[in-house]
PDB file of C-alpha atoms in Angstrom:
ATOM      1  CA  VAL A 295     -20.576 -23.659  11.570  1.00  0.00           C
ATOM      2  CA  GLN A 296     -19.499 -23.558   7.946  1.00  0.00           C
ATOM      3  CA  LEU A 297     -16.326 -22.199   6.404  1.00  0.00           C
ATOM      4  CA  GLN A 298     -16.982 -22.527   2.705  1.00  0.00           C
ATOM      5  CA  ALA A 299     -13.856 -22.313   0.581  1.00  0.00           C
ATOM      6  CA  SER A 300     -14.138 -21.468  -3.110  1.00  0.00           C
ATOM      7  CA  GLY A 301     -12.129 -20.172  -6.034  1.00  0.00           C
ATOM      8  CA  GLY A 302      -9.974 -23.168  -6.836  1.00  0.00           C
ATOM      9  CA  GLY A 303      -9.434 -24.573 -10.291  1.00  0.00           C
ATOM     10  CA  LEU A 304      -6.930 -25.678 -12.895  1.00  0.00           C
ATOM     11  CA  VAL A 305      -4.232 -23.170 -13.781  1.00  0.00           C
ATOM     12  CA  GLN A 306      -0.914 -23.253 -15.576  1.00  0.00           C
ATOM     13  CA  ALA A 307       2.331 -22.680 -13.734  1.00  0.00           C
ATOM     14  CA  GLY A 308       2.918 -18.968 -13.321  1.00  0.00           C
ATOM     15  CA  GLY A 309      -0.784 -18.211 -13.162  1.00  0.00           C
ATOM     16  CA  SER A 310      -2.921 -16.766 -10.381  1.00  0.00           C
ATOM     17  CA  LEU A 311      -6.001 -17.679  -8.399  1.00  0.00           C
ATOM     18  CA  ARG A 312      -7.925 -15.979  -5.620  1.00  0.00           C
ATOM     19  CA  LEU A 313      -9.508 -18.164  -2.977  1.00  0.00           C
ATOM     20  CA  SER A 314     -12.358 -17.048  -0.725  1.00  0.00           C
ATOM     21  CA  CYS A 315     -13.574 -18.486   2.545  1.00  0.00           C
ATOM     22  CA  ALA A 316     -17.058 -17.421   3.605  1.00  0.00           C
ATOM     23  CA  ALA A 317     -17.921 -18.118   7.234  1.00  0.00           C
ATOM     24  CA  SER A 318     -21.425 -18.732   8.510  1.00  0.00           C
ATOM     25  CA  VAL A 319     -20.403 -17.213  11.844  1.00  0.00           C
ATOM     26  CA  SER A 320     -18.777 -13.956  12.769  1.00  0.00           C
ATOM     27  CA  ILE A 321     -15.002 -14.140  12.538  1.00  0.00           C
ATOM     28  CA  PHE A 322     -14.528 -10.783  14.220  1.00  0.00           C
ATOM     29  CA  SER A 323     -13.767 -12.367  17.573  1.00  0.00           C
ATOM     30  CA  ILE A 324     -11.406 -14.978  16.163  1.00  0.00           C
ATOM     31  CA  ASN A 325      -7.880 -13.611  16.347  1.00  0.00           C
ATOM     32  CA  GLY A 326      -6.139 -15.970  13.942  1.00  0.00           C
ATOM     33  CA  MET A 327      -7.582 -17.212  10.662  1.00  0.00           C
ATOM     34  CA  GLY A 328      -5.611 -19.302   8.226  1.00  0.00           C
ATOM     35  CA  TRP A 329      -5.467 -21.142   4.944  1.00  0.00           C
ATOM     36  CA  TYR A 330      -4.330 -24.742   5.061  1.00  0.00           C
ATOM     37  CA  ARG A 331      -3.225 -26.954   2.200  1.00  0.00           C
ATOM     38  CA  GLN A 332      -3.225 -30.714   1.820  1.00  0.00           C
ATOM     39  CA  ALA A 333      -1.130 -31.876  -1.084  1.00  0.00           C
ATOM     40  CA  PRO A 334      -1.533 -35.406  -2.478  1.00  0.00           C
ATOM     41  CA  GLY A 335       0.069 -37.887  -0.109  1.00  0.00           C
ATOM     42  CA  LYS A 336       1.082 -35.227   2.404  1.00  0.00           C
ATOM     43  CA  GLN A 337      -0.193 -33.918   5.700  1.00  0.00           C
ATOM     44  CA  ARG A 338      -2.247 -30.791   5.902  1.00  0.00           C
ATOM     45  CA  GLU A 339      -0.116 -27.717   6.494  1.00  0.00           C
ATOM     46  CA  LEU A 340      -0.694 -24.068   7.325  1.00  0.00           C
ATOM     47  CA  VAL A 341       0.316 -21.891   4.383  1.00  0.00           C
ATOM     48  CA  ALA A 342      -0.872 -18.469   5.520  1.00  0.00           C
ATOM     49  CA  GLY A 343      -2.385 -16.808   8.569  1.00  0.00           C
ATOM     50  CA  VAL A 344      -3.808 -13.407   9.443  1.00  0.00           C
ATOM     51  CA  THR A 345      -4.675 -11.923  12.810  1.00  0.00           C
ATOM     52  CA  LYS A 346      -7.633  -9.736  13.649  1.00  0.00           C
ATOM     53  CA  GLY A 347      -5.271  -6.777  13.535  1.00  0.00           C
ATOM     54  CA  GLY A 348      -3.977  -7.648  10.087  1.00  0.00           C
ATOM     55  CA  SER A 349      -0.610  -9.200  10.923  1.00  0.00           C
ATOM     56  CA  THR A 350       0.262 -11.979   8.515  1.00  0.00           C
ATOM     57  CA  THR A 351       2.460 -15.052   8.463  1.00  0.00           C
ATOM     58  CA  TYR A 352       3.394 -17.353   5.606  1.00  0.00           C
ATOM     59  CA  ALA A 353       5.004 -20.708   5.048  1.00  0.00           C
ATOM     60  CA  ASP A 354       8.452 -20.308   3.505  1.00  0.00           C
ATOM     61  CA  SER A 355       7.268 -22.090   0.369  1.00  0.00           C
ATOM     62  CA  VAL A 356       4.699 -19.378  -0.446  1.00  0.00           C
ATOM     63  CA  LYS A 357       6.351 -16.200   0.862  1.00  0.00           C
ATOM     64  CA  GLY A 358       6.356 -13.448  -1.722  1.00  0.00           C
ATOM     65  CA  ARG A 359       3.747 -15.229  -3.869  1.00  0.00           C
ATOM     66  CA  PHE A 360       0.655 -15.570  -1.662  1.00  0.00           C
ATOM     67  CA  THR A 361      -1.231 -12.833   0.168  1.00  0.00           C
ATOM     68  CA  ILE A 362      -3.828 -13.496   2.854  1.00  0.00           C
ATOM     69  CA  SER A 363      -6.414 -10.945   3.922  1.00  0.00           C
ATOM     70  CA  ARG A 364      -9.667 -10.856   5.851  1.00  0.00           C
ATOM     71  CA  ASP A 365     -12.836  -8.785   5.767  1.00  0.00           C
ATOM     72  CA  ASN A 366     -14.427  -9.083   9.199  1.00  0.00           C
ATOM     73  CA  ALA A 367     -17.543  -7.220   8.086  1.00  0.00           C
ATOM     74  CA  LYS A 368     -18.153  -9.844   5.403  1.00  0.00           C
ATOM     75  CA  ASN A 369     -16.909 -12.758   7.520  1.00  0.00           C
ATOM     76  CA  THR A 370     -14.607 -13.695   4.668  1.00  0.00           C
ATOM     77  CA  VAL A 371     -10.945 -14.602   4.387  1.00  0.00           C
ATOM     78  CA  TYR A 372      -9.085 -14.411   1.083  1.00  0.00           C
ATOM     79  CA  LEU A 373      -5.931 -15.932  -0.349  1.00  0.00           C
ATOM     80  CA  GLN A 374      -4.416 -14.315  -3.423  1.00  0.00           C
ATOM     81  CA  MET A 375      -2.043 -16.794  -5.051  1.00  0.00           C
ATOM     82  CA  ASN A 376       0.373 -15.563  -7.707  1.00  0.00           C
ATOM     83  CA  SER A 377       3.234 -17.222  -9.582  1.00  0.00           C
ATOM     84  CA  LEU A 378       1.699 -20.601  -8.898  1.00  0.00           C
ATOM     85  CA  LYS A 379       3.889 -23.677  -9.059  1.00  0.00           C
ATOM     86  CA  PRO A 380       2.972 -27.356  -9.578  1.00  0.00           C
ATOM     87  CA  GLU A 381       3.926 -27.981  -5.936  1.00  0.00           C
ATOM     88  CA  ASP A 382       1.094 -25.648  -4.880  1.00  0.00           C
ATOM     89  CA  THR A 383      -1.358 -28.303  -6.042  1.00  0.00           C
ATOM     90  CA  GLY A 384      -3.678 -29.516  -3.311  1.00  0.00           C
ATOM     91  CA  VAL A 385      -6.948 -29.003  -1.517  1.00  0.00           C
ATOM     92  CA  TYR A 386      -7.109 -25.681   0.301  1.00  0.00           C
ATOM     93  CA  TYR A 387      -9.117 -25.215   3.484  1.00  0.00           C
ATOM     94  CA  CYS A 388      -9.654 -22.351   5.862  1.00  0.00           C
ATOM     95  CA  ASN A 389      -9.881 -22.604   9.624  1.00  0.00           C
ATOM     96  CA  ALA A 390      -8.949 -20.720  12.721  1.00  0.00           C
ATOM     97  CA  ILE A 391      -5.440 -20.657  14.176  1.00  0.00           C
ATOM     98  CA  PRO A 392      -5.218 -22.843  16.178  1.00  0.00           C
ATOM     99  CA  THR A 393      -7.669 -25.002  14.293  1.00  0.00           C
ATOM    100  CA  ARG A 394     -11.155 -25.784  15.559  1.00  0.00           C
ATOM    101  CA  ALA A 395     -12.509 -29.234  14.725  1.00  0.00           C
ATOM    102  CA  ALA A 396     -15.997 -27.920  14.015  1.00  0.00           C
ATOM    103  CA  TYR A 397     -14.669 -25.510  11.413  1.00  0.00           C
ATOM    104  CA  TRP A 398     -13.260 -28.086   8.987  1.00  0.00           C
ATOM    105  CA  ALA A 399     -15.381 -28.165   5.856  1.00  0.00           C
ATOM    106  CA  GLN A 400     -15.051 -29.057   2.211  1.00  0.00           C
ATOM    107  CA  GLY A 401     -12.035 -27.345   0.743  1.00  0.00           C
ATOM    108  CA  THR A 402     -11.353 -26.120  -2.749  1.00  0.00           C
ATOM    109  CA  LEU A 403      -9.064 -27.969  -5.157  1.00  0.00           C
ATOM    110  CA  VAL A 404      -6.186 -26.133  -6.782  1.00  0.00           C
ATOM    111  CA  THR A 405      -4.354 -27.893  -9.589  1.00  0.00           C
ATOM    112  CA  VAL A 406      -1.284 -26.290 -11.141  1.00  0.00           C
ATOM    113  CA  SER A 407      -0.056 -27.810 -14.360  1.00  0.00           C
ATOM    114  CA  SER A 408       3.543 -27.543 -15.521  1.00  0.00           C
TER     115      SER A 408
END
């Protein structure tokens, strides 16, 4: 199983990035999919989640700035990140909700400069 995250990079504060997570397996049957972030020196946290039916949830720190979506036909989950802040810096991963150990893979690094 691979959940390949991509789309990270270096961006100035206030900028935008769109992350993609391409799964090697069908995600249609997985109700919850999420984006997780691990900031330097901090624990990994869930920043956004989306159910199979399209319901979404966000961490308070990203509400109103990030938008998660999924395309079950393409087995892909997206994270649109706007108005980025330096505190959004970290490695972003995708996984199911709740997480599945076999789904952890290399994340994508997002660096927001002030």
